[in-house]
Amino acid sequence: MDTESTYSGYSYHSGRSRGSHRHGERSRDRHKSRSKDSSRSEKSVTINAPPAEPLLGDQSMRGEEMQDDNWGETTTAVTGTSEHSLSQEDIVRISKDLDDSVGLDCKHYLSVSFSVILGLLVLLTPLAFLVLPHLLWPERLRVCGTACEGLFISVAFKLLILLLAVWALFFRPPRAGMPRIFVFRALLSTLVFLFVLSYWLFYGVRIFDTKDEDYQGIVQYAVSLVDALLFIHYLAIVLLELRQLQPCFSLCVTRSTDGETRHYNLGQLSIQRAAVAVLENYYRDFPVHNPALLTASKSRAAKHLAGLKVYNVDGPGGNNAAAGIAQSQSRAMIAAAARRRDTSHNELYYEEAEHERRVRKRKARLVVAVEEAFTHIRRLQEEEQKKSPGEIMDPREAAQAIFPSMARALQKYLRTTRQQHCHSMESIQQHLAFCITHNMTPKAFLESYLMPGPTLQYGRERWLAHQWTLISEASVTSGLKEGTVFLLKCIDFSLVVTTKKIPYIKLSEEFIDPKSHKFVLRLQSETSV
């Protein structure tokens, strides 16, 4: 490069005048180049494909259709930052996630602690009513007869039933963390607390202060408390479980990126509980979000818009005549570009047809490769049955043995359908070992890759979101209404939920006279029978 002459931006004589100084500047250039290389080596890292997953990766997310089939197998990526570096956005996101997780954990532990304390108070209060008279004034109590002893058995069994019912209804693992409190549950907790407090106040004024001698009346007082608590538990079942069973609203859930839509019928729920129900159904019903398909449509739109170019050859300071000519030329170019744009649907048609042809081709090769691999597995199983039991190959080893024969066909198919980021080599081998263990067919193995499955089918790291944000104009503790709209937002997309009320259905009955279905056949004499 030292013998080359540069003409852009400088004259020939200026280039020759600098020739005498080149020898003295070479040492400085070499020193600068070494310093630049050293500084560059500190910031850039060459990242090869990870050894655990050499087959599949995220390299072919963009520009897949313009690359050949062998792309990405020997490619390295050079980045400008270290492998362990984090951007400012990542740091902010991590700090926000930590703050949110700490807040949710505190609220969760606080609610659990309050529930445990309230449950112990409810359970121990009737027992305290029965035990305190024997501890404080036992000499003044009357003898408890047969009826009083029968009430002891009633209290014991009712408390056992209440304990099991409270455990089954309230002490369940939480399905989600909500931004606001559950109104009905808080109302029931407050009602139970006030109810037990009122019983304690009445017990302290009428029994504890006067030291009542009628122990049978004290036992009946404790029985009445347990009966009232059982009725409150029944009220909790009605408000928390039975009220929402009857469908009242139809929710339309649309994913903002690809427009995937599902409809769900829900009952009388608050907005935050409806959001939890929508997310539970989302992970089960919606196919996994694939951002690679969205980048393909964006690149196609950008390619079509790139065909429209307008130039002003005279510049802003041209005369009126030249400006008129340039304007007429630009109009002609715009018209020509519009005519070319009218034929863009043909390009889109042939592009989609070519993509479908490639998908069918890759699918056929994949099916044949998988069937041959499973045939080889059956042959190996027949051979292993003839050997001693100590030499039998386990399903994991069998999967690793036949996986290379189908790896290339599966790799090409996943790249063509843009699913390579959803499946790692480890997950494919685990699924293959699972199919071999349960003696499943090649079609059963391929079903997970030929059609995009629901979100729960993939690993948790493939969901692209572990925390959702509820956005609503109305209060999230208010109930669903006609026309309620709220958003469930994650990092890459959002779910738009629109609420419609199920219409009132009115059925009417119409009576049909059974005699109206009868008819008479009249035969004439000329008719031959």
Short mmCIF file of C-alpha atoms in Angstrom, two decimals:
data_model
loop_
_atom_site.label_atom_id
_atom_site.label_comp_id
_atom_site.label_asym_id
_atom_site.label_seq_id
_atom_site.Cartn_x
_atom_site.Cartn_y
_atom_site.Cartn_z
CA MET A 1 0.00 0.00 0.00
CA ASP A 2 3.01 2.32 0.34
CA THR A 3 3.60 2.45 -3.46
CA GLU A 4 0.03 3.42 -4.31
CA SER A 5 -0.82 7.02 -5.14
CA THR A 6 -4.08 8.61 -4.09
CA TYR A 7 -5.80 11.18 -6.33
CA SER A 8 -9.12 11.71 -4.57
CA GLY A 9 -9.14 15.06 -2.75
CA TYR A 10 -5.49 15.90 -3.43
CA SER A 11 -3.35 16.90 -6.45
CA TYR A 12 -0.56 14.92 -7.99
CA HIS A 13 2.13 17.43 -6.97
CA SER A 14 0.98 17.44 -3.39
CA GLY A 15 1.27 13.68 -3.43
CA ARG A 16 4.85 13.88 -4.72
CA SER A 17 5.78 16.56 -2.20
CA ARG A 18 4.83 14.21 0.54
CA GLY A 19 6.94 11.41 -0.89
CA SER A 20 10.10 12.68 0.79
CA HIS A 21 8.47 12.44 4.19
CA ARG A 22 7.18 8.88 3.78
CA HIS A 23 10.32 7.25 5.09
CA GLY A 24 10.17 9.26 8.28
CA GLU A 25 6.46 8.67 8.74
CA ARG A 26 6.59 4.92 8.23
CA SER A 27 7.83 4.30 11.73
CA ARG A 28 5.10 6.50 13.17
CA ASP A 29 2.46 4.80 10.98
CA ARG A 30 3.62 1.40 12.10
CA HIS A 31 3.53 2.52 15.72
CA LYS A 32 0.00 3.95 15.25
CA SER A 33 -1.19 0.82 13.47
CA ARG A 34 0.14 -1.32 16.31
CA SER A 35 -1.58 0.88 18.86
CA LYS A 36 -4.83 0.75 16.87
CA ASP A 37 -4.60 -3.01 16.52
CA SER A 38 -3.94 -3.35 20.23
CA SER A 39 -6.89 -1.14 21.11
CA ARG A 40 -9.06 -2.95 18.61
CA SER A 41 -8.08 -6.33 20.01
CA GLU A 42 -9.31 -5.22 23.41
CA LYS A 43 -12.80 -4.35 22.10
CA SER A 44 -13.46 -6.96 19.42
CA VAL A 45 -13.99 -10.66 19.96
CA THR A 46 -14.52 -13.37 17.37
CA ILE A 47 -17.39 -15.54 18.55
CA ASN A 48 -17.61 -18.96 16.93
CA ALA A 49 -20.64 -21.20 17.07
CA PRO A 50 -21.01 -22.61 20.61
CA PRO A 51 -19.73 -26.17 21.00
CA ALA A 52 -22.94 -27.34 22.64
CA GLU A 53 -25.11 -26.23 19.70
CA PRO A 54 -23.04 -26.32 16.51
CA LEU A 55 -25.97 -27.13 14.29
CA LEU A 56 -28.67 -24.55 14.86
CA GLY A 57 -28.44 -20.91 15.74
CA ASP A 58 -29.83 -17.43 15.29
CA GLN A 59 -27.45 -16.33 12.53
CA SER A 60 -29.92 -16.73 9.69
CA MET A 61 -32.64 -14.52 11.12
CA ARG A 62 -32.22 -11.85 8.45
CA GLY A 63 -31.79 -12.26 4.75
CA GLU A 64 -32.49 -15.98 4.79
CA GLU A 65 -33.81 -16.25 1.28
CA MET A 66 -30.74 -14.63 -0.31
CA GLN A 67 -28.29 -17.09 1.30
CA ASP A 68 -27.39 -20.55 0.19
CA ASP A 69 -27.95 -23.70 2.19
CA ASN A 70 -24.42 -23.96 3.58
CA TRP A 71 -24.48 -20.49 5.10
CA GLY A 72 -23.79 -20.32 8.81
CA GLU A 73 -21.89 -23.60 9.15
CA THR A 74 -18.41 -22.04 9.10
CA THR A 75 -19.32 -18.40 9.70
CA THR A 76 -17.87 -16.31 12.53
CA ALA A 77 -19.29 -13.08 13.84
CA VAL A 78 -17.09 -10.15 14.86
CA THR A 79 -18.61 -7.84 17.43
CA GLY A 80 -17.47 -4.50 18.76
CA THR A 81 -17.89 -5.32 22.41
CA SER A 82 -16.73 -8.02 24.72
CA GLU A 83 -18.65 -11.24 25.13
CA HIS A 84 -19.58 -10.39 28.70
CA SER A 85 -20.40 -6.72 28.13
CA LEU A 86 -23.85 -5.24 28.62
CA SER A 87 -25.44 -2.26 26.99
CA GLN A 88 -27.11 0.53 28.90
CA GLU A 89 -30.56 -0.74 27.88
CA ASP A 90 -29.74 -4.21 29.22
CA ILE A 91 -28.59 -2.74 32.54
CA VAL A 92 -31.77 -0.67 32.88
CA ARG A 93 -33.91 -3.67 31.99
CA ILE A 94 -32.12 -5.94 34.46
CA SER A 95 -32.41 -3.38 37.25
CA LYS A 96 -36.12 -2.90 36.52
CA ASP A 97 -36.69 -6.66 36.54
CA LEU A 98 -34.86 -6.96 39.87
CA ASP A 99 -36.91 -4.18 41.42
CA ASP A 100 -40.15 -5.70 40.16
CA SER A 101 -39.18 -9.16 41.38
CA VAL A 102 -38.27 -7.83 44.82
CA GLY A 103 -41.58 -5.96 45.05
CA LEU A 104 -43.59 -8.99 43.95
CA ASP A 105 -41.77 -11.25 46.42
CA CYS A 106 -42.43 -8.84 49.29
CA LYS A 107 -46.12 -8.59 48.44
CA HIS A 108 -46.36 -12.36 48.07
CA TYR A 109 -44.70 -13.09 51.42
CA LEU A 110 -46.76 -10.40 53.14
CA SER A 111 -50.04 -11.82 51.84
CA VAL A 112 -49.02 -15.37 52.76
CA SER A 113 -48.01 -14.28 56.26
CA PHE A 114 -51.30 -12.44 56.80
CA SER A 115 -53.27 -15.46 55.55
CA VAL A 116 -51.42 -17.84 57.88
CA ILE A 117 -51.92 -15.57 60.89
CA LEU A 118 -55.63 -15.14 60.14
CA GLY A 119 -56.05 -18.90 59.64
CA LEU A 120 -54.39 -19.69 62.96
CA LEU A 121 -56.58 -17.09 64.68
CA VAL A 122 -59.72 -18.67 63.22
CA LEU A 123 -58.63 -22.19 64.14
CA LEU A 124 -57.48 -21.46 67.68
CA THR A 125 -60.33 -19.14 68.73
CA PRO A 126 -62.97 -21.88 69.34
CA LEU A 127 -60.39 -23.97 71.21
CA ALA A 128 -59.48 -20.96 73.35
CA PHE A 129 -63.16 -20.42 74.18
CA LEU A 130 -63.31 -23.98 75.53
CA VAL A 131 -59.96 -24.05 77.35
CA LEU A 132 -59.90 -20.65 79.11
CA PRO A 133 -62.72 -21.38 81.63
CA HIS A 134 -60.90 -24.55 82.79
CA LEU A 135 -57.69 -22.59 83.28
CA LEU A 136 -59.07 -19.44 84.97
CA TRP A 137 -62.11 -20.45 87.09
CA PRO A 138 -62.37 -24.27 87.07
CA GLU A 139 -63.87 -24.50 90.58
CA ARG A 140 -66.95 -22.45 89.60
CA LEU A 141 -67.88 -24.40 86.46
CA ARG A 142 -70.82 -26.74 86.44
CA VAL A 143 -70.41 -30.36 85.47
CA CYS A 144 -70.63 -30.93 81.71
CA GLY A 145 -73.28 -33.54 80.94
CA THR A 146 -73.83 -35.90 78.04
CA ALA A 147 -75.18 -33.20 75.72
CA CYS A 148 -72.16 -31.01 76.44
CA GLU A 149 -69.76 -33.86 75.65
CA GLY A 150 -71.60 -34.46 72.37
CA LEU A 151 -70.98 -30.82 71.47
CA PHE A 152 -67.24 -31.47 71.94
CA ILE A 153 -67.38 -34.07 69.16
CA SER A 154 -69.35 -31.65 66.96
CA VAL A 155 -66.78 -28.89 67.46
CA ALA A 156 -63.88 -31.25 66.70
CA PHE A 157 -65.32 -32.53 63.42
CA LYS A 158 -66.50 -29.11 62.28
CA LEU A 159 -63.05 -27.65 62.90
CA LEU A 160 -61.46 -30.49 60.94
CA ILE A 161 -63.84 -29.90 58.01
CA LEU A 162 -63.20 -26.15 58.17
CA LEU A 163 -59.43 -26.71 58.21
CA LEU A 164 -59.55 -28.93 55.11
CA ALA A 165 -61.92 -26.54 53.31
CA VAL A 166 -59.73 -23.50 54.00
CA TRP A 167 -56.64 -25.40 52.87
CA ALA A 168 -58.31 -26.49 49.62
CA LEU A 169 -59.68 -23.04 48.74
CA PHE A 170 -57.07 -20.55 49.95
CA PHE A 171 -53.74 -22.31 50.42
CA ARG A 172 -53.08 -23.10 46.77
CA PRO A 173 -49.94 -22.16 44.81
CA PRO A 174 -50.52 -18.79 43.14
CA ARG A 175 -50.95 -18.86 39.37
CA ALA A 176 -49.77 -15.28 38.81
CA GLY A 177 -48.73 -12.13 40.59
CA MET A 178 -51.31 -9.36 40.21
CA PRO A 179 -50.64 -5.61 40.42
CA ARG A 180 -53.57 -4.96 42.79
CA ILE A 181 -55.24 -6.88 45.58
CA PHE A 182 -58.07 -9.31 44.94
CA VAL A 183 -61.09 -7.34 46.14
CA PHE A 184 -63.37 -10.24 47.08
CA ARG A 185 -60.61 -12.09 48.89
CA ALA A 186 -59.65 -8.98 50.83
CA LEU A 187 -63.33 -8.40 51.65
CA LEU A 188 -63.73 -11.95 52.98
CA SER A 189 -60.55 -11.66 55.05
CA THR A 190 -61.80 -8.42 56.57
CA LEU A 191 -65.19 -9.99 57.27
CA VAL A 192 -63.60 -12.97 59.03
CA PHE A 193 -61.35 -10.74 61.10
CA LEU A 194 -64.23 -8.49 62.21
CA PHE A 195 -66.40 -11.51 62.93
CA VAL A 196 -63.79 -13.20 65.14
CA LEU A 197 -63.02 -9.88 66.83
CA SER A 198 -66.70 -9.33 67.67
CA TYR A 199 -66.91 -12.84 69.15
CA TRP A 200 -63.84 -12.12 71.29
CA LEU A 201 -65.37 -8.85 72.51
CA PHE A 202 -68.65 -10.56 73.42
CA TYR A 203 -66.72 -13.38 75.11
CA GLY A 204 -64.67 -10.93 77.16
CA VAL A 205 -67.69 -8.88 78.32
CA ARG A 206 -70.32 -11.59 78.96
CA ILE A 207 -68.21 -14.63 79.89
CA PHE A 208 -64.69 -13.64 80.92
CA ASP A 209 -65.64 -10.67 83.15
CA THR A 210 -68.60 -12.38 84.82
CA LYS A 211 -66.88 -15.79 84.99
CA ASP A 212 -69.93 -17.60 83.73
CA GLU A 213 -70.60 -20.93 85.46
CA ASP A 214 -72.68 -22.47 82.65
CA TYR A 215 -70.00 -24.41 80.75
CA GLN A 216 -72.55 -25.97 78.39
CA GLY A 217 -73.56 -22.47 77.27
CA ILE A 218 -69.89 -21.64 76.64
CA VAL A 219 -69.53 -24.77 74.49
CA GLN A 220 -72.65 -23.85 72.49
CA TYR A 221 -71.15 -20.37 72.02
CA ALA A 222 -68.01 -21.93 70.50
CA VAL A 223 -70.18 -24.19 68.30
CA SER A 224 -72.06 -21.15 66.97
CA LEU A 225 -68.74 -19.53 66.04
CA VAL A 226 -67.63 -22.60 64.08
CA ASP A 227 -71.01 -22.75 62.30
CA ALA A 228 -70.74 -19.11 61.30
CA LEU A 229 -67.20 -19.67 59.97
CA LEU A 230 -68.47 -22.57 57.85
CA PHE A 231 -71.14 -20.29 56.35
CA ILE A 232 -68.51 -17.65 55.59
CA HIS A 233 -66.46 -20.32 53.80
CA TYR A 234 -69.53 -21.17 51.73
CA LEU A 235 -69.84 -17.47 50.86
CA ALA A 236 -66.17 -17.51 49.79
CA ILE A 237 -66.82 -20.44 47.44
CA VAL A 238 -69.72 -18.56 45.85
CA LEU A 239 -67.79 -15.32 45.36
CA LEU A 240 -64.43 -16.75 44.34
CA GLU A 241 -65.35 -19.85 42.36
CA LEU A 242 -69.00 -20.11 41.38
CA ARG A 243 -69.64 -16.50 40.36
CA GLN A 244 -67.23 -16.64 37.41
CA LEU A 245 -68.41 -19.96 35.96
CA GLN A 246 -71.28 -18.59 33.90
CA PRO A 247 -69.90 -16.96 30.69
CA CYS A 248 -70.92 -13.33 30.37
CA PHE A 249 -68.27 -11.76 28.10
CA SER A 250 -66.48 -12.72 24.91
CA LEU A 251 -62.84 -11.58 24.80
CA CYS A 252 -61.07 -11.10 21.46
CA VAL A 253 -57.30 -11.47 21.94
CA THR A 254 -55.07 -10.24 19.08
CA ARG A 255 -51.28 -10.36 18.94
CA SER A 256 -49.99 -6.99 17.75
CA THR A 257 -47.18 -8.25 15.50
CA ASP A 258 -48.67 -11.00 13.33
CA GLY A 259 -52.40 -10.50 14.03
CA GLU A 260 -52.94 -13.99 15.49
CA THR A 261 -56.41 -13.94 17.09
CA ARG A 262 -58.30 -16.13 19.54
CA HIS A 263 -61.66 -15.73 21.30
CA TYR A 264 -62.47 -16.73 24.89
CA ASN A 265 -65.65 -16.65 26.95
CA LEU A 266 -65.27 -15.53 30.57
CA GLY A 267 -67.58 -14.78 33.46
CA GLN A 268 -67.79 -11.92 35.94
CA LEU A 269 -64.11 -11.18 36.51
CA SER A 270 -62.01 -8.14 37.24
CA ILE A 271 -59.67 -6.86 34.55
CA GLN A 272 -56.55 -8.22 36.24
CA ARG A 273 -58.06 -11.68 36.76
CA ALA A 274 -59.30 -11.66 33.16
CA ALA A 275 -55.75 -10.80 32.08
CA VAL A 276 -54.43 -13.82 34.00
CA ALA A 277 -57.02 -16.08 32.34
CA VAL A 278 -56.07 -14.70 28.91
CA LEU A 279 -52.36 -15.36 29.50
CA GLU A 280 -53.04 -18.90 30.69
CA ASN A 281 -54.95 -19.58 27.49
CA TYR A 282 -52.32 -17.74 25.43
CA TYR A 283 -49.52 -20.14 26.35
CA ARG A 284 -51.78 -23.05 25.45
CA ASP A 285 -53.54 -21.86 22.27
CA PHE A 286 -51.34 -19.31 20.50
CA PRO A 287 -48.45 -20.52 18.32
CA VAL A 288 -45.01 -19.42 19.43
CA HIS A 289 -44.06 -15.89 18.42
CA ASN A 290 -41.58 -15.96 15.51
CA PRO A 291 -39.94 -12.57 14.86
CA ALA A 292 -38.01 -13.97 11.87
CA LEU A 293 -41.21 -14.05 9.80
CA LEU A 294 -41.80 -10.37 10.56
CA THR A 295 -38.31 -9.36 9.41
CA ALA A 296 -38.93 -11.11 6.08
CA SER A 297 -42.03 -9.02 5.38
CA LYS A 298 -40.21 -5.81 6.38
CA SER A 299 -37.31 -6.56 4.03
CA ARG A 300 -39.74 -7.21 1.17
CA ALA A 301 -41.48 -3.87 1.77
CA ALA A 302 -38.16 -2.05 1.95
CA LYS A 303 -37.06 -3.63 -1.33
CA HIS A 304 -40.21 -2.42 -3.08
CA LEU A 305 -39.86 1.11 -1.71
CA ALA A 306 -36.24 1.26 -2.80
CA GLY A 307 -37.29 1.35 -6.48
CA LEU A 308 -38.62 4.92 -6.19
CA LYS A 309 -35.82 7.49 -6.74
CA VAL A 310 -36.15 11.17 -7.71
CA TYR A 311 -33.17 13.37 -8.62
CA ASN A 312 -32.87 17.15 -9.03
CA VAL A 313 -30.00 17.59 -11.51
CA ASP A 314 -30.03 21.41 -11.49
CA GLY A 315 -29.98 21.84 -7.76
CA PRO A 316 -32.06 24.29 -5.76
CA GLY A 317 -30.63 27.31 -7.59
CA GLY A 318 -31.64 26.40 -11.17
CA ASN A 319 -33.67 28.70 -13.45
CA ASN A 320 -37.39 28.39 -14.00
CA ALA A 321 -37.12 26.58 -17.36
CA ALA A 322 -34.69 24.04 -16.03
CA ALA A 323 -36.85 23.65 -12.95
CA GLY A 324 -39.90 22.99 -15.14
CA ILE A 325 -38.02 20.39 -17.18
CA ALA A 326 -36.74 18.74 -14.02
CA GLN A 327 -40.26 18.73 -12.57
CA SER A 328 -41.67 17.12 -15.70
CA GLN A 329 -38.89 14.53 -15.65
CA SER A 330 -39.52 13.78 -11.99
CA ARG A 331 -43.24 13.34 -12.71
CA ALA A 332 -42.39 10.95 -15.52
CA MET A 333 -40.10 8.98 -13.20
CA ILE A 334 -42.79 8.86 -10.51
CA ALA A 335 -45.30 7.58 -13.08
CA ALA A 336 -42.83 4.94 -14.27
CA ALA A 337 -42.16 3.87 -10.68
CA ALA A 338 -45.90 3.67 -10.06
CA ARG A 339 -46.29 1.41 -13.11
CA ARG A 340 -43.51 -0.79 -11.83
CA ARG A 341 -45.15 -0.82 -8.42
CA ASP A 342 -48.40 -2.01 -9.98
CA THR A 343 -46.60 -5.18 -11.07
CA SER A 344 -45.12 -5.82 -7.63
CA HIS A 345 -47.90 -8.28 -6.83
CA ASN A 346 -46.47 -10.57 -9.51
CA GLU A 347 -43.09 -10.45 -7.78
CA LEU A 348 -44.74 -11.22 -4.45
CA TYR A 349 -46.67 -14.11 -6.01
CA TYR A 350 -43.61 -15.73 -7.55
CA GLU A 351 -41.56 -15.09 -4.43
CA GLU A 352 -44.12 -16.86 -2.24
CA ALA A 353 -44.46 -19.66 -4.76
CA GLU A 354 -40.69 -20.16 -4.78
CA HIS A 355 -40.63 -20.17 -0.98
CA GLU A 356 -43.40 -22.77 -0.84
CA ARG A 357 -41.56 -24.91 -3.38
CA ARG A 358 -38.40 -24.76 -1.26
CA VAL A 359 -40.36 -25.65 1.88
CA ARG A 360 -41.96 -28.67 0.19
CA LYS A 361 -38.56 -29.76 -1.10
CA ARG A 362 -36.92 -29.47 2.32
CA LYS A 363 -39.89 -31.21 3.95
CA ALA A 364 -39.69 -34.17 1.57
CA ARG A 365 -35.97 -34.57 2.23
CA LEU A 366 -36.51 -34.31 5.97
CA VAL A 367 -39.29 -36.92 6.00
CA VAL A 368 -37.18 -39.37 4.01
CA ALA A 369 -34.14 -38.83 6.25
CA VAL A 370 -36.15 -39.31 9.45
CA GLU A 371 -37.85 -42.46 8.14
CA GLU A 372 -34.46 -43.93 7.19
CA ALA A 373 -33.09 -43.07 10.63
CA PHE A 374 -36.01 -44.73 12.41
CA THR A 375 -35.65 -47.77 10.17
CA HIS A 376 -32.02 -47.95 11.25
CA ILE A 377 -33.15 -47.72 14.89
CA ARG A 378 -35.52 -50.66 14.45
CA ARG A 379 -32.71 -52.67 12.90
CA LEU A 380 -30.44 -51.80 15.81
CA GLN A 381 -33.14 -52.78 18.30
CA GLU A 382 -33.54 -56.16 16.66
CA GLU A 383 -29.78 -56.67 16.82
CA GLU A 384 -29.58 -55.52 20.44
CA GLN A 385 -32.26 -57.99 21.51
CA LYS A 386 -29.97 -60.82 20.42
CA LYS A 387 -27.11 -59.56 22.59
CA SER A 388 -26.66 -59.89 26.33
CA PRO A 389 -28.64 -57.52 28.58
CA GLY A 390 -25.49 -55.63 29.62
CA GLU A 391 -24.78 -54.47 26.06
CA ILE A 392 -28.20 -52.91 25.28
CA MET A 393 -28.01 -49.29 24.06
CA ASP A 394 -30.10 -46.77 25.98
CA PRO A 395 -32.41 -44.33 24.09
CA ARG A 396 -30.07 -41.38 24.63
CA GLU A 397 -27.17 -43.16 22.96
CA ALA A 398 -29.43 -44.35 20.16
CA ALA A 399 -30.63 -40.79 19.54
CA GLN A 400 -27.05 -39.52 19.39
CA ALA A 401 -26.16 -42.32 16.98
CA ILE A 402 -28.88 -41.61 14.39
CA PHE A 403 -29.07 -37.84 14.80
CA PRO A 404 -26.21 -37.01 12.36
CA SER A 405 -28.03 -38.79 9.52
CA MET A 406 -31.00 -36.42 9.77
CA ALA A 407 -29.24 -33.34 11.11
CA ARG A 408 -28.50 -31.66 7.76
CA ALA A 409 -32.03 -32.14 6.38
CA LEU A 410 -33.55 -30.87 9.62
CA GLN A 411 -31.17 -27.91 9.65
CA LYS A 412 -32.12 -26.85 6.11
CA TYR A 413 -35.83 -27.24 6.80
CA LEU A 414 -35.74 -25.18 10.00
CA ARG A 415 -33.77 -22.44 8.28
CA THR A 416 -36.13 -22.35 5.33
CA THR A 417 -39.17 -22.09 7.62
CA ARG A 418 -37.29 -19.72 9.97
CA GLN A 419 -37.68 -21.90 13.06
CA GLN A 420 -33.98 -22.39 13.79
CA HIS A 421 -34.07 -20.11 16.85
CA CYS A 422 -36.88 -22.12 18.44
CA HIS A 423 -35.08 -25.47 18.52
CA SER A 424 -31.62 -26.19 19.88
CA MET A 425 -29.65 -29.32 19.14
CA GLU A 426 -30.00 -30.47 22.74
CA SER A 427 -33.80 -30.12 22.67
CA ILE A 428 -34.01 -32.01 19.35
CA GLN A 429 -31.94 -34.88 20.73
CA GLN A 430 -34.05 -35.01 23.88
CA HIS A 431 -37.23 -35.16 21.79
CA LEU A 432 -35.71 -37.87 19.61
CA ALA A 433 -34.75 -39.91 22.68
CA PHE A 434 -38.28 -39.45 24.05
CA CYS A 435 -39.80 -40.75 20.80
CA ILE A 436 -37.44 -43.74 20.76
CA THR A 437 -38.23 -44.55 24.40
CA HIS A 438 -41.98 -44.65 23.80
CA ASN A 439 -41.73 -46.37 20.41
CA MET A 440 -43.22 -43.47 18.47
CA THR A 441 -43.35 -43.22 14.69
CA PRO A 442 -41.34 -40.82 12.50
CA LYS A 443 -44.51 -38.80 11.87
CA ALA A 444 -44.93 -38.27 15.61
CA PHE A 445 -41.33 -37.05 15.84
CA LEU A 446 -41.73 -34.64 12.93
CA GLU A 447 -44.99 -33.12 14.15
CA SER A 448 -43.13 -30.74 16.48
CA TYR A 449 -41.14 -29.27 13.57
CA LEU A 450 -43.51 -29.37 10.60
CA MET A 451 -46.12 -27.18 12.28
CA PRO A 452 -45.47 -24.40 14.82
CA GLY A 453 -46.80 -25.58 18.14
CA PRO A 454 -48.20 -23.69 21.12
CA THR A 455 -45.92 -21.62 23.27
CA LEU A 456 -45.80 -24.13 26.14
CA GLN A 457 -44.34 -26.74 23.78
CA TYR A 458 -41.03 -24.86 23.74
CA GLY A 459 -38.61 -24.17 26.57
CA ARG A 460 -39.08 -21.30 28.97
CA GLU A 461 -36.10 -19.47 27.45
CA ARG A 462 -37.90 -19.44 24.05
CA TRP A 463 -40.96 -17.56 25.32
CA LEU A 464 -39.22 -14.19 24.88
CA ALA A 465 -41.09 -12.80 27.90
CA HIS A 466 -41.25 -13.75 31.57
CA GLN A 467 -43.09 -10.68 32.80
CA TRP A 468 -46.16 -8.95 31.41
CA THR A 469 -47.39 -5.40 31.89
CA LEU A 470 -51.12 -4.72 32.13
CA ILE A 471 -52.18 -1.41 30.54
CA SER A 472 -55.77 -0.30 31.06
CA GLU A 473 -57.60 3.01 31.20
CA ALA A 474 -60.06 1.63 33.75
CA SER A 475 -59.03 0.39 37.18
CA VAL A 476 -57.67 -3.16 37.03
CA THR A 477 -59.80 -4.13 40.05
CA SER A 478 -63.04 -3.13 38.29
CA GLY A 479 -65.13 -5.75 36.53
CA LEU A 480 -65.34 -6.40 32.82
CA LYS A 481 -67.83 -4.31 30.87
CA GLU A 482 -69.00 -3.91 27.30
CA GLY A 483 -66.23 -2.33 25.22
CA THR A 484 -63.46 -2.71 27.81
CA VAL A 485 -60.04 -2.68 26.12
CA PHE A 486 -56.74 -3.48 27.81
CA LEU A 487 -53.25 -4.45 26.69
CA LEU A 488 -50.89 -7.14 27.91
CA LYS A 489 -47.42 -6.00 26.91
CA CYS A 490 -44.11 -7.84 26.94
CA ILE A 491 -40.72 -7.02 25.42
CA ASP A 492 -41.36 -7.80 21.74
CA PHE A 493 -45.12 -7.65 21.29
CA SER A 494 -48.41 -7.03 23.05
CA LEU A 495 -51.82 -8.67 23.28
CA VAL A 496 -54.77 -6.39 22.58
CA VAL A 497 -57.89 -7.61 24.39
CA THR A 498 -61.34 -6.32 23.43
CA THR A 499 -64.40 -7.21 25.51
CA LYS A 500 -67.86 -7.86 24.07
CA LYS A 501 -70.86 -8.81 26.14
CA ILE A 502 -72.60 -12.03 25.21
CA PRO A 503 -76.07 -11.05 23.96
CA TYR A 504 -79.19 -12.01 25.82
CA ILE A 505 -80.79 -14.99 24.10
CA LYS A 506 -84.55 -15.20 24.04
CA LEU A 507 -86.20 -18.43 22.89
CA SER A 508 -89.86 -18.65 21.89
CA GLU A 509 -91.93 -21.74 21.46
CA GLU A 510 -94.26 -22.48 18.59
CA PHE A 511 -96.86 -25.21 18.85
CA ILE A 512 -97.40 -27.44 15.86
CA ASP A 513 -100.65 -29.38 15.70
CA PRO A 514 -99.91 -33.11 15.26
CA LYS A 515 -102.92 -33.42 12.93
CA SER A 516 -101.33 -31.03 10.46
CA HIS A 517 -98.85 -33.76 9.50
CA LYS A 518 -101.57 -36.22 8.43
CA PHE A 519 -102.75 -36.59 4.85
CA VAL A 520 -105.37 -38.68 3.02
CA LEU A 521 -104.69 -40.74 -0.10
CA ARG A 522 -107.73 -40.85 -2.37
CA LEU A 523 -107.72 -43.41 -5.12
CA GLN A 524 -109.83 -43.08 -8.26
CA SER A 525 -111.46 -46.04 -9.97
CA GLU A 526 -109.27 -45.67 -13.05
CA THR A 527 -106.11 -45.87 -11.03
CA SER A 528 -104.48 -49.29 -11.05
CA VAL A 529 -103.31 -50.42 -7.64
#
